[in-house]
Each structure stands twice: as C-alpha cells, then as structure tokens.
Short mmCIF file of C-alpha atoms in Angstrom, two decimals:
data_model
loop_
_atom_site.label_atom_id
_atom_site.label_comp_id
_atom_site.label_asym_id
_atom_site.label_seq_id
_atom_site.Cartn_x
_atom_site.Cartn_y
_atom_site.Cartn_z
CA UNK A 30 101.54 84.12 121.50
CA UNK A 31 102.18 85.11 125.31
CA UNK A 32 102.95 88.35 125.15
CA UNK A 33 99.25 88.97 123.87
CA UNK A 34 97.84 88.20 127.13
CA UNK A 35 100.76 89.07 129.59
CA UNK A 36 100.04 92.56 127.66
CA UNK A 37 96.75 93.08 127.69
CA UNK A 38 96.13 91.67 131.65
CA UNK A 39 99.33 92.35 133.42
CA UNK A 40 98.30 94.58 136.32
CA UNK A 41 100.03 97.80 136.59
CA UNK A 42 101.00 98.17 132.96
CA UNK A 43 102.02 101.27 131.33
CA UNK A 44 99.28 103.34 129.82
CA UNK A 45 100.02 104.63 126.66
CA UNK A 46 99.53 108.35 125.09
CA UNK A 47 99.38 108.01 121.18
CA UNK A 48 99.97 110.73 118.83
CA UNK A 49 98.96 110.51 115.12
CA UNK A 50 100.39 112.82 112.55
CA UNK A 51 98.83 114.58 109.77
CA UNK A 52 99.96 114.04 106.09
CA UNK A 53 96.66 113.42 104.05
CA UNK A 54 97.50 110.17 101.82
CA UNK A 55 100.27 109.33 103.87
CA UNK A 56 98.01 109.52 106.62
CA UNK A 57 96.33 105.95 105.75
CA UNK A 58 99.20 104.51 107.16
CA UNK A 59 98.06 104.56 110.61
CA UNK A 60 95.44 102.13 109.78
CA UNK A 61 98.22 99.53 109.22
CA UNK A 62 100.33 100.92 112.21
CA UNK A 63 97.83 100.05 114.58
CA UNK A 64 97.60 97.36 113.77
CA UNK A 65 100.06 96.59 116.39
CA UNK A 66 98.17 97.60 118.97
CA UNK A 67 95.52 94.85 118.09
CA UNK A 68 98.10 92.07 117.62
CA UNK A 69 99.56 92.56 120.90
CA UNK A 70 96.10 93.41 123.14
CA UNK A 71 97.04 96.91 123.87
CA UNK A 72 94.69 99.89 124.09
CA UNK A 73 95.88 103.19 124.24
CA UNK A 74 95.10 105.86 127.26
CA UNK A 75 94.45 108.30 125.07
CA UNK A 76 94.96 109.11 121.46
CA UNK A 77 95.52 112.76 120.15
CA UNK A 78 95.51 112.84 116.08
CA UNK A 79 96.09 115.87 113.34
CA UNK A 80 94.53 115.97 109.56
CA UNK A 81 94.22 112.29 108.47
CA UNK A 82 95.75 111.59 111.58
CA UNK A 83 92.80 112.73 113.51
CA UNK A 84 90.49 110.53 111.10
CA UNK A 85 92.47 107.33 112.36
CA UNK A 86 92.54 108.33 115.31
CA UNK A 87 88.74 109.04 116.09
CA UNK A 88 87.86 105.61 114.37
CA UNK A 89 90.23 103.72 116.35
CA UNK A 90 88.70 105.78 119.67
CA UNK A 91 85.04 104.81 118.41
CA UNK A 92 85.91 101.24 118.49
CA UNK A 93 87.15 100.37 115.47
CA UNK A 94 89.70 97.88 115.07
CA UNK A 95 92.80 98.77 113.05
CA UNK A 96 91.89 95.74 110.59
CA UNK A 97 88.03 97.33 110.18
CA UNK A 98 89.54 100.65 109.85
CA UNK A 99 91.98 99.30 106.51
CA UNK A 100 89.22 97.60 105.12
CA UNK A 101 87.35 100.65 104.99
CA UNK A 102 89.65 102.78 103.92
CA UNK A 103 90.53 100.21 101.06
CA UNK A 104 87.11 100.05 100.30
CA UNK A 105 86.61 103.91 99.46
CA UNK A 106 89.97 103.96 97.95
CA UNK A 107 90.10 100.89 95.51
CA UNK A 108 89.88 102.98 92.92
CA UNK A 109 88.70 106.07 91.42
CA UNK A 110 85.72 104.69 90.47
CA UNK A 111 84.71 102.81 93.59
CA UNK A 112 84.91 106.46 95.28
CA UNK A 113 82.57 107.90 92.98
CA UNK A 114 80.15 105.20 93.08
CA UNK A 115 80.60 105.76 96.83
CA UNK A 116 80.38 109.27 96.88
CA UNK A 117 77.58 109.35 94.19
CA UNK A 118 75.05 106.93 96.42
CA UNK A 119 75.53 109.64 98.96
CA UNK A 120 75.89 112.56 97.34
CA UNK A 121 71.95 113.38 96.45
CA UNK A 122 71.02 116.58 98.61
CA UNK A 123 74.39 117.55 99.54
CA UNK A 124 75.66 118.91 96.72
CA UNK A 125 74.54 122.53 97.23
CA UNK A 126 76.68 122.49 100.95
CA UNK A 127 79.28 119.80 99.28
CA UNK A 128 80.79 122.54 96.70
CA UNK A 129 79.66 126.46 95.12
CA UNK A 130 80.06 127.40 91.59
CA UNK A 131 81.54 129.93 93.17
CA UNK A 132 84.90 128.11 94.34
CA UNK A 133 84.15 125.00 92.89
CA UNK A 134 87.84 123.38 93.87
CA UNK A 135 87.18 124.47 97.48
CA UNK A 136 85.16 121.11 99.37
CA UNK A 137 83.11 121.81 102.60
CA UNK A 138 84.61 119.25 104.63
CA UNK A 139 82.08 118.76 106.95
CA UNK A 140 79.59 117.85 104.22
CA UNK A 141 82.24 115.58 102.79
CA UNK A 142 83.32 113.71 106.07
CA UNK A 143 79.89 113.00 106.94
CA UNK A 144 79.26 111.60 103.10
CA UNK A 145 82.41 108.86 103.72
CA UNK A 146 83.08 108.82 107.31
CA UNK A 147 82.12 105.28 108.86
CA UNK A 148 78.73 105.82 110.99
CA UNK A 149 80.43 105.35 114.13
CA UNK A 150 81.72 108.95 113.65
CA UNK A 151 78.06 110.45 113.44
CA UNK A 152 78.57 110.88 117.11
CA UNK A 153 79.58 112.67 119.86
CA UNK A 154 82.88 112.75 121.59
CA UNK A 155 81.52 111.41 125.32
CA UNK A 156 80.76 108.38 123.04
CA UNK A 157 84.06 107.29 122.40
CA UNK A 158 85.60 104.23 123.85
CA UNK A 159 89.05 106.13 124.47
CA UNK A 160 89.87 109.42 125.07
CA UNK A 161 90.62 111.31 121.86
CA UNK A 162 91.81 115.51 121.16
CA UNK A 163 91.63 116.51 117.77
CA UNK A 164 94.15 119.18 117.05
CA UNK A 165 93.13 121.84 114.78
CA UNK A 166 94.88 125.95 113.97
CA UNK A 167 93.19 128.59 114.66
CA UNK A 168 93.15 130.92 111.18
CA UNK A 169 93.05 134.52 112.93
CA UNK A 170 94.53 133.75 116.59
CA UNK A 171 97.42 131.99 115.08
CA UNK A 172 97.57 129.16 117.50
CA UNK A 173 96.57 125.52 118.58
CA UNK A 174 93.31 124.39 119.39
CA UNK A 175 92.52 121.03 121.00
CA UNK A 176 89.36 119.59 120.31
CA UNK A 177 87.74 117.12 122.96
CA UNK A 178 84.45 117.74 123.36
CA UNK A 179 81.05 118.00 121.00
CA UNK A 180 80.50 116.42 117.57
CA UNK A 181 83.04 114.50 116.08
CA UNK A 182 82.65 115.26 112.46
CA UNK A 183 83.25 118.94 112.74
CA UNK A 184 86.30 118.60 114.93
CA UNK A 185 87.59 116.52 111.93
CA UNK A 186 86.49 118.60 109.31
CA UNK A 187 88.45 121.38 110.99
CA UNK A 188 91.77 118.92 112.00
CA UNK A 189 91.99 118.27 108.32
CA UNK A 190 90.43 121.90 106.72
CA UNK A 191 93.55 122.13 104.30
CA UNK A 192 94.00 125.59 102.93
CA UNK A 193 93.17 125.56 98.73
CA UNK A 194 91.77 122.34 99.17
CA UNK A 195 88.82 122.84 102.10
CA UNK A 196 86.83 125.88 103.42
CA UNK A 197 87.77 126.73 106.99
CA UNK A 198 85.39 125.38 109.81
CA UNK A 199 84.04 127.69 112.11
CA UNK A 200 83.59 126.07 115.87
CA UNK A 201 81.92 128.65 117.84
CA UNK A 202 84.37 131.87 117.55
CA UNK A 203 87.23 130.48 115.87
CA UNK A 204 87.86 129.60 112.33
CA UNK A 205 89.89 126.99 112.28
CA UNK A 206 91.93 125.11 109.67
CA UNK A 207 94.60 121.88 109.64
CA UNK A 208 96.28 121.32 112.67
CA UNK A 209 99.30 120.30 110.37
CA UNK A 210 99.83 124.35 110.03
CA UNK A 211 100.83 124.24 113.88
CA UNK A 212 101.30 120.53 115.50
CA UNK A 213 102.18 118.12 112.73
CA UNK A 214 102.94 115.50 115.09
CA UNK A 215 101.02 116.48 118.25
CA UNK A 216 102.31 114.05 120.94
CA UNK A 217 103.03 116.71 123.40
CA UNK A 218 99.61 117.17 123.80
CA UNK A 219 99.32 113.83 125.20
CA UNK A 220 102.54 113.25 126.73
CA UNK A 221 101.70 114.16 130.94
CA UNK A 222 98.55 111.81 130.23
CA UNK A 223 100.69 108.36 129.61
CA UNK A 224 103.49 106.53 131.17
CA UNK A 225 104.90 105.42 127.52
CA UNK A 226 104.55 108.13 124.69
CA UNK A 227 104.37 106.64 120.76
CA UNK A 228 104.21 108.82 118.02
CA UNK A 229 103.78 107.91 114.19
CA UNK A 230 105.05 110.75 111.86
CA UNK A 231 103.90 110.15 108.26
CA UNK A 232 104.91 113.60 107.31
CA UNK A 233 107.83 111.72 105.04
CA UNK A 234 111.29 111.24 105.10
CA UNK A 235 114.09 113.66 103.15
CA UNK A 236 115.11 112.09 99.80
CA UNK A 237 115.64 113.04 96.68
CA UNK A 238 114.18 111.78 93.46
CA UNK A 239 115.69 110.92 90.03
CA UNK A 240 114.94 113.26 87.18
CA UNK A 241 113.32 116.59 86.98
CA UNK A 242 109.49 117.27 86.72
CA UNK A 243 107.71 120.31 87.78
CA UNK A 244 104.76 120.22 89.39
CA UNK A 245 101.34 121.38 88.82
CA UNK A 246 99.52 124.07 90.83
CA UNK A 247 97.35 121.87 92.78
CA UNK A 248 100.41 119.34 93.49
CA UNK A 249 102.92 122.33 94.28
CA UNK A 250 100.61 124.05 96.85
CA UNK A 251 99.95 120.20 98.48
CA UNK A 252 103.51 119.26 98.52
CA UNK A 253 104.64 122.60 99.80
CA UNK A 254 102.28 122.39 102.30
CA UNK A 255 104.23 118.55 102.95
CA UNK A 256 107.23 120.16 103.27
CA UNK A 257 106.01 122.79 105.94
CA UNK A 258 104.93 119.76 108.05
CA UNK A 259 107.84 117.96 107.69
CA UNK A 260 110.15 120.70 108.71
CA UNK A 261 107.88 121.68 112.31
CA UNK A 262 107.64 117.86 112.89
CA UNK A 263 111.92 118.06 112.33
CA UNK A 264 112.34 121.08 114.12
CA UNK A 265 110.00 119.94 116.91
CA UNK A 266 112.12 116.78 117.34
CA UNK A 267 115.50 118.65 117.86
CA UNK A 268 113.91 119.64 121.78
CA UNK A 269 111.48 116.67 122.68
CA UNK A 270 110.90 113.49 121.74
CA UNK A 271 108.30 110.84 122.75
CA UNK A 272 109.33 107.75 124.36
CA UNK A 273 108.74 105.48 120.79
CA UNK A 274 108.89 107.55 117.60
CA UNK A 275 107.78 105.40 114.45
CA UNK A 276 108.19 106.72 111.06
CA UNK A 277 106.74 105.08 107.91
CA UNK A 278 108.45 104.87 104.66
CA UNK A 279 105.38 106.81 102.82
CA UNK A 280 108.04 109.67 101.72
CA UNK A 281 107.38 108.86 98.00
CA UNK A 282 103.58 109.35 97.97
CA UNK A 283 102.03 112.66 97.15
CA UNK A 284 99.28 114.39 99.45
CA UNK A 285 96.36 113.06 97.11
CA UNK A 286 97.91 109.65 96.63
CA UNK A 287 94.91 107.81 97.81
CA UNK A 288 94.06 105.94 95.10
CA UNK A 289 97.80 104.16 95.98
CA UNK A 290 96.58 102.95 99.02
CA UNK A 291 97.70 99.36 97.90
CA UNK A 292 101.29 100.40 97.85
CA UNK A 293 100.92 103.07 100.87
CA UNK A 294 99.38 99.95 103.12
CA UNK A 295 102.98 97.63 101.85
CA UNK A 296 104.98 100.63 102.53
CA UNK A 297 103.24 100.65 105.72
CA UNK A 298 103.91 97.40 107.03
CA UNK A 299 107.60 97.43 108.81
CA UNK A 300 106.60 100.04 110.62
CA UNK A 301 104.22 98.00 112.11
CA UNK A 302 106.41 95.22 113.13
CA UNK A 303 108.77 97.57 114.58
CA UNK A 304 105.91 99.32 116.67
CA UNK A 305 105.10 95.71 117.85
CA UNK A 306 108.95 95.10 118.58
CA UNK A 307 109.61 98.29 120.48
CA UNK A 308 106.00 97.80 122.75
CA UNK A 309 107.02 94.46 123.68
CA UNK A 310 110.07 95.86 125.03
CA UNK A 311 109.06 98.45 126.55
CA UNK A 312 106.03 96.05 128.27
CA UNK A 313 108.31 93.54 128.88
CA UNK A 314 110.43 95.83 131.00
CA UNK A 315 108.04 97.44 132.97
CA UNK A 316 105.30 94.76 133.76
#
C-alpha cells in the first residue's frame, strides 16, 4: 500500500498529539484503534491517556505495537478463568498489599497493575519510546494532575484509582484518584504539542435500552460513574474540539465488561478504519 511509506517517510509531516479516554472495559478499545496507526506507519508525538486509557497509552509509548497490545489484553481477558490462573501464578506474596479484610472490595492498584501489567511497564517514564502524560485528579485539591515523570506503574495506578473500586494513590503530597473525575478525554493536554490532534472517546454513546432492569450496587456506582464521564467529555466538546475525534460504538458494555472483550474488540473495529480514513486525509493534504 503507498500511503504506508509516503506516511511514515514524507519529510515535514504532521506530528500528531493523541489523547486516550478513560472508560475501564470500554477502554480496551484503544488496542484495536491503534491499530491504525500501525497499518499506516504513523507514530504519534506524544500520547496523553486517562484510566484504561492511560494503560493503552503507556504500552503503546513503551513500544508496544497495537497488535501485541490486543493479544495481551485478550490473553488476560479470555475468560474468567484464564484471569485467575493469571492472577493466581502471580499472586503469592502480594496478597497482604493486593486487598485487607478490612475493605476487602477495595484493590490496591498498584499491587494489581504490577501483577498483570506487561513487563515493559516495570519502568520508568525517561524509558519510553514516545512521550506519554498520564492524567490523574487530585482527591483534596480538586484538580488535574499530569503525570510525566517517575515510575510508570504508580502513575497508572493513580490514572485509573476508581473510587469504590481502588484505594487512592498517594504520589508525593497528593492523593490522587481517576483522571476520568476531571479530564475524561484529555486531548487538551496535548493539543499545543501536535500539528494534528486525534482523540478516541470510549466514554459511550447516548441510547436507550429495551426493557427495565435495575442495577446492582456495584454496577450502579460504575455506571454512574460512566455517565459522569460521558457528560464532561459532552460538555467539554460544546467549546473545543480536536482536529479528528473518533468514537467507538462500546456504548452497550458495562464498566467491568472485560470478560466481553471478544465483542468489545468487533465493536471496535470501524472505528479503526475510519481513524485510518480520516489520517490519510489529513496526511495526504498536508505532506
């Protein structure tokens, strides 16, 4: 295919800034989405990522390609049990930091991320191949905190610290939690550091759904928290936009959907094509 090389070698060509949104299941997406960045031998500026839009983000930054990243993510998330045979191998000695008696439905992310997170991860940020911020909320100062610098796992942790689900993560002075709570789709942060903005919001798309159920208590407080994201991410949108905005159909998947990661991954895959479609276009014009 041409445009794979006139892409990837034309001199002069637009450096892209690439946000990632947050929306935990929904979030494994991006692995699919970036695909497109492989196919056509483009490599982002800089990528800034919140929640599981930080995870993707920081793999793709360590070097990961988009296909390595699915079949990782595919591999953890088969099924229920190939998780726990995962998680089990790796679980011996961490279970005292993984989880208390205490609050036993509250995880210690940190512990967790650096159970399942690939071992290019285990590193430090001046070790990635491109730039990366991981955004994160501060708990008490009520307000955004971009994380470039340091460990990666932590920054993570804290990027995807979801209230009821995760404890806080305390960076130095701050306690911080998901960077959902205050930059769902964070490609403002990015935006002065790329001629060509592209944003992929997985935070879902406004539908309703046949027939009544009511949730449970652990589904209610995850959804809500869905809907919170959706609405800053809509909200947002009404007084910036990035140059290429590309939205997945993943409205229909709850926030602990993983183990649909089948179905999330075909959902997934027009987005991908039309990321391809709008690049080109975009490269086409300017190179």
């Amino acid at each position: 295919m041409s445009g794979v090389t006139s892409h990837a070698n034309a001199r002069g060509r637009p450096r892209v800034a690439l946000a990632l949104g947050g929306g935990s299941s929904r979030g494994l997406a991006h692995a699919v989405v970036l695909e497109a960045f492989d196919e056509l031998g483009i490599k982002p500026s800089i990528i800034a990522g919140t929640s599981m839009g930080a995870v993707c983000g920081a793999c793709y930054a360590a070097g990961m390609s988009a296909a390595e990243m699915r079949a990782a993510f595919r591999d953890c998330f088969a099924s229920r049990a190939s998780f726990l045979r995962l998680a089990a191998g790796k679980l011996r000695g961490s279970i005292s930091t993984l989880w208390t008696l205490r609050s036993p439905a509250i995880v210690d992310n940190v512990t967790l991320f650096e159970m399942l997170l690939p071992e290019v991860l285990h590193s430090d940020f001046s070790y990635l191949k491109i730039p990366f911020v991981a955004v994160a909320a501060d708990f008490y100062a009520l307000e955004q905190v971009l994380i470039e610098r340091g460990p990666i796992i932590p920054a993570l942790a804290a990027s995807c610290a979801l209230p009821s689900v995760a404890r806080p993560v305390v960076l130095g002075d701050r306690v911080l939690i998901d960077g959902g709570y205050i930059n769902p789709l964070p490609f403002d942060v990015v935006a002065d550091r790329g001629d060509i903005t592209v944003a992929v919001d997985v935070t879902g798309d406004t539908q309703r759904r046949p027939g009544v159920r009511v949730p449970g208590p652990l589904e209610a407080v995850t959804g809500a928290t869905q809907l919170l994201f959706h609405s800053i991410t809509r909200e947002k949108l009404k007084h910036t936009t990035p140059d290429i905005l590309i939205r997945p159909k993943v409205g229909n998947f709850a926030a602990f959907d993983y183990f649909r990661i089948a179905e999330i991954f075909a959902a997934a895959e027009p987005a991908k094509e039309d990321l391809k479609r709008q690049l080109s276009q975009v490269f086409d014009a300017r190179t």
